[in-house]
Short mmCIF file of C-alpha atoms in Angstrom, two decimals:
data_model
loop_
_atom_site.label_atom_id
_atom_site.label_comp_id
_atom_site.label_asym_id
_atom_site.label_seq_id
_atom_site.Cartn_x
_atom_site.Cartn_y
_atom_site.Cartn_z
CA MET A 166 31.75 -32.98 56.62
CA ALA A 167 33.94 -34.24 59.48
CA SER A 168 31.20 -33.55 62.02
CA LYS A 169 28.67 -35.47 59.92
CA VAL A 170 31.02 -38.46 59.72
CA MET A 171 31.47 -38.37 63.50
CA ASP A 172 27.69 -38.22 63.93
CA LEU A 173 27.40 -41.38 61.83
CA ILE A 174 30.11 -43.19 63.81
CA TYR A 175 28.60 -42.25 67.17
CA TRP A 176 25.03 -43.09 66.03
CA LYS A 177 23.61 -39.60 66.62
CA ASP A 178 21.00 -40.47 63.97
CA THR A 179 20.34 -44.17 64.52
CA GLU A 180 18.38 -44.66 61.31
CA ARG A 181 20.99 -43.02 59.08
CA SER A 182 23.93 -44.77 60.77
CA GLY A 183 22.16 -48.11 60.45
CA MET A 184 21.49 -47.55 56.76
CA VAL A 185 25.10 -46.55 56.06
CA LEU A 186 26.53 -49.50 58.01
CA THR A 187 24.15 -51.97 56.39
CA GLY A 188 24.89 -50.62 52.92
CA LEU A 189 28.64 -50.80 53.42
CA VAL A 190 28.59 -54.33 54.85
CA VAL A 191 26.18 -55.68 52.21
CA GLY A 192 28.21 -54.04 49.45
CA LEU A 193 31.46 -55.53 50.73
CA LEU A 194 29.89 -58.96 51.24
CA SER A 195 28.64 -58.93 47.65
CA LEU A 196 32.25 -58.60 46.48
CA PHE A 197 32.82 -62.19 47.61
CA GLN A 198 30.58 -63.39 44.77
CA LEU A 199 30.61 -60.54 42.23
CA SER A 200 33.25 -58.35 40.64
CA ILE A 201 33.67 -54.78 41.86
CA ILE A 202 32.49 -53.48 38.46
CA THR A 203 29.24 -55.43 38.78
CA VAL A 204 28.70 -54.26 42.34
CA VAL A 205 29.37 -50.59 41.56
CA SER A 206 27.15 -50.59 38.47
CA THR A 207 24.29 -52.41 40.24
CA VAL A 208 24.41 -50.09 43.24
CA SER A 209 24.52 -47.07 40.93
CA LEU A 210 21.48 -48.33 39.03
CA ALA A 211 19.57 -48.90 42.27
CA ILE A 212 20.39 -45.42 43.55
CA MET A 213 19.47 -43.79 40.24
CA CYS A 214 16.14 -45.64 40.06
CA PHE A 215 15.31 -44.49 43.57
CA THR A 216 16.33 -40.84 43.13
CA ILE A 217 14.64 -40.47 39.73
CA SER A 218 11.44 -42.03 41.07
CA VAL A 219 11.39 -39.67 44.05
CA ARG A 220 12.14 -36.67 41.81
CA ILE A 221 9.26 -37.54 39.43
CA TYR A 222 6.93 -38.15 42.39
CA TYR A 223 7.65 -34.72 43.88
CA GLN A 224 7.25 -33.10 40.46
CA LEU A 225 3.81 -34.74 40.05
CA LEU A 226 2.80 -33.48 43.49
CA TYR A 227 3.77 -29.97 42.42
CA ILE A 228 1.84 -30.22 39.14
CA LEU A 229 -1.26 -31.36 41.05
CA SER A 230 -0.75 -28.50 43.55
CA TRP A 231 -0.21 -30.97 46.37
CA GLY A 232 3.39 -29.93 47.01
CA ASP A 233 5.58 -26.85 47.13
CA GLY A 234 7.80 -28.00 44.26
CA GLU A 235 10.95 -28.04 46.37
CA HIS A 236 13.65 -30.40 45.16
CA PRO A 237 13.64 -33.52 47.40
CA PHE A 238 17.43 -33.70 47.40
CA LYS A 239 18.09 -29.98 47.76
CA SER A 240 20.06 -30.44 50.99
CA TYR A 241 22.45 -32.84 49.22
CA LEU A 242 22.79 -30.61 46.16
CA ASP A 243 23.60 -27.58 48.33
CA LEU A 244 26.21 -29.49 50.33
CA ASP A 245 29.53 -27.71 49.82
CA ILE A 246 32.36 -30.20 49.25
CA SER A 247 34.72 -27.88 47.41
CA PHE A 248 38.15 -26.77 48.64
CA SER A 249 39.74 -23.38 48.37
CA GLY A 250 43.17 -23.09 46.80
CA GLU A 251 44.82 -22.76 50.22
CA GLN A 252 42.99 -25.78 51.59
CA ALA A 253 43.93 -27.88 48.56
CA ASP A 254 47.60 -26.87 48.94
CA LEU A 255 47.50 -27.65 52.66
CA TYR A 256 46.01 -31.13 52.14
CA MET A 257 48.46 -31.83 49.31
CA GLN A 258 51.39 -30.84 51.52
CA LYS A 259 50.11 -33.09 54.30
CA LEU A 260 49.75 -35.97 51.86
CA ILE A 261 53.31 -35.49 50.56
CA VAL A 262 54.73 -35.27 54.09
CA MET A 263 52.87 -38.42 55.18
CA THR A 264 54.00 -40.31 52.07
CA LEU A 265 57.64 -39.33 52.49
CA SER A 266 57.50 -40.17 56.18
CA ALA A 267 56.08 -43.63 55.43
CA VAL A 268 58.75 -44.28 52.78
CA ASP A 269 61.49 -43.15 55.17
CA THR A 270 60.15 -45.44 57.92
CA LEU A 271 60.01 -48.43 55.57
CA LYS A 272 63.53 -47.66 54.37
CA ARG A 273 64.87 -47.72 57.92
CA LEU A 274 62.97 -50.93 58.70
CA PHE A 275 64.04 -52.87 55.61
CA PHE A 276 67.66 -51.71 55.70
CA VAL A 277 67.96 -52.23 59.49
CA GLY A 278 68.50 -48.66 60.58
CA ASN A 279 67.55 -49.83 64.08
CA LEU A 280 67.98 -53.53 64.84
CA PHE A 281 65.25 -53.66 67.49
CA GLU A 282 62.68 -51.90 65.30
CA SER A 283 63.51 -54.16 62.35
CA LEU A 284 63.09 -57.25 64.51
CA LYS A 285 59.68 -56.02 65.66
CA PHE A 286 58.68 -55.42 62.04
CA LEU A 287 59.92 -58.91 61.10
CA PHE A 288 57.83 -60.46 63.86
CA LEU A 289 54.80 -58.44 62.79
CA MET A 290 55.11 -59.57 59.17
CA TYR A 291 55.46 -63.16 60.40
CA LEU A 292 52.16 -62.83 62.27
CA VAL A 293 50.53 -61.26 59.22
CA THR A 294 51.35 -64.37 57.18
CA TYR A 295 49.21 -66.41 59.59
CA LEU A 296 46.49 -63.78 59.38
CA GLY A 297 46.57 -64.08 55.60
CA ASP A 298 45.95 -67.82 55.90
CA LEU A 299 42.89 -67.21 58.09
CA CYS A 300 41.19 -64.48 56.07
CA ASN A 301 41.65 -62.18 53.10
CA GLY A 302 41.82 -58.42 52.82
CA LEU A 303 38.10 -58.09 52.09
CA THR A 304 37.23 -59.86 55.33
CA LEU A 305 39.52 -57.51 57.26
CA LEU A 306 37.88 -54.55 55.53
CA ILE A 307 34.42 -55.72 56.60
CA ILE A 308 35.64 -56.20 60.17
CA SER A 309 37.19 -52.72 60.08
CA VAL A 310 33.92 -51.13 58.93
CA ILE A 311 32.00 -52.85 61.72
CA ALA A 312 34.68 -51.82 64.24
CA VAL A 313 34.52 -48.17 63.14
CA PHE A 314 30.77 -48.11 63.81
CA SER A 315 30.95 -49.98 67.13
CA LEU A 316 34.24 -49.42 68.99
CA PRO A 317 34.06 -45.59 69.39
CA LEU A 318 30.57 -45.81 70.89
CA PHE A 319 31.62 -48.72 73.11
CA TYR A 320 34.68 -46.76 74.30
CA ARG A 321 32.57 -43.70 75.12
CA ARG A 322 30.22 -45.78 77.28
CA ARG A 323 32.95 -47.90 78.94
CA GLN A 324 35.85 -45.45 78.95
CA GLU A 325 37.09 -46.06 82.51
CA GLN A 326 37.13 -49.86 82.19
CA VAL A 327 38.78 -49.74 78.76
CA ASP A 328 41.45 -47.27 79.94
CA GLY A 329 42.27 -49.56 82.87
CA VAL A 330 42.72 -52.59 80.61
CA ILE A 331 44.82 -50.59 78.13
CA ALA A 332 47.07 -49.31 80.95
CA LYS A 333 47.74 -52.89 82.11
CA ILE A 334 48.51 -54.05 78.57
CA GLN A 335 50.88 -51.12 78.02
CA ALA A 336 52.67 -51.92 81.26
CA HIS A 337 53.30 -55.50 80.12
CA ILE A 338 54.42 -54.29 76.68
CA TYR A 339 56.91 -51.88 78.27
CA ASN A 340 58.39 -54.68 80.39
CA ILE A 341 58.69 -56.99 77.36
CA LYS A 342 60.36 -54.18 75.37
CA ASP A 343 62.84 -53.67 78.23
CA ILE A 344 63.74 -57.36 78.18
CA LEU A 345 64.13 -57.48 74.39
CA GLN A 346 66.22 -54.30 74.32
CA ARG A 347 68.60 -55.72 76.93
CA LEU A 348 68.88 -58.96 74.98
CA VAL A 349 69.70 -57.04 71.79
CA GLN A 350 72.26 -54.92 73.64
CA GLY A 351 73.99 -57.96 75.09
CA GLY A 352 72.41 -58.21 78.50
CA GLY A 353 72.17 -55.83 81.41
CA PRO A 354 70.45 -55.40 84.77
CA PRO A 355 67.08 -57.16 85.21
CA PRO A 356 63.97 -55.17 84.28
CA ASP A 357 62.18 -53.14 86.94
CA PRO A 358 59.25 -55.18 88.36
CA THR A 359 56.95 -52.17 88.59
CA PRO A 360 54.57 -51.60 85.65
CA GLY A 361 56.18 -49.81 82.77
CA GLY A 362 59.55 -49.82 84.47
CA ALA A 363 58.58 -46.87 86.71
CA LYS A 364 60.57 -46.44 89.88
CA PRO A 365 58.53 -46.64 93.12
CA LYS A 366 58.60 -43.55 95.28
CA THR A 367 60.74 -43.75 98.36
CA GLN A 368 59.71 -42.24 101.67
#
């Protein structure tokens, strides 16, 4: 299942990836005008009309001896999506660990376990308020879907250039973090001018 999802994201099958992306975007866009119940029921009706029509068509071909009678959706019906008991326990344990970790992180942020981290979270929430004025969660979800189907492929084709830009951005972020940490701690020596605060090698 994971490999099939990755194939969709990296456009191994262009036709299938295009259909999935188009369906997701159109479905999310329809939520701007219709309720989620209406969208889900309409999409379900459309899918059922298509699958039933195809199933009847293949059955007619078999009756007329023009087909082998094989189920047109046999590959989907045979797809194994079940979990063993051990796998279910493993995924449940991971979910519990991730949930507890997220709750513990939020607890430390809201109750100022680390002043610098809480200030960063405060600044982030302040920026999110402006983001909320510009767009809603549905718009962000649509952008996220498009990004999932475009950014990985773009990164694979332009990996060297992207890595170079990311390295420069990280270097600036490290320097800004150094300055903010010294301000929070009451001052200190000036930050190292080299990227990321790394010390230049001496001969």
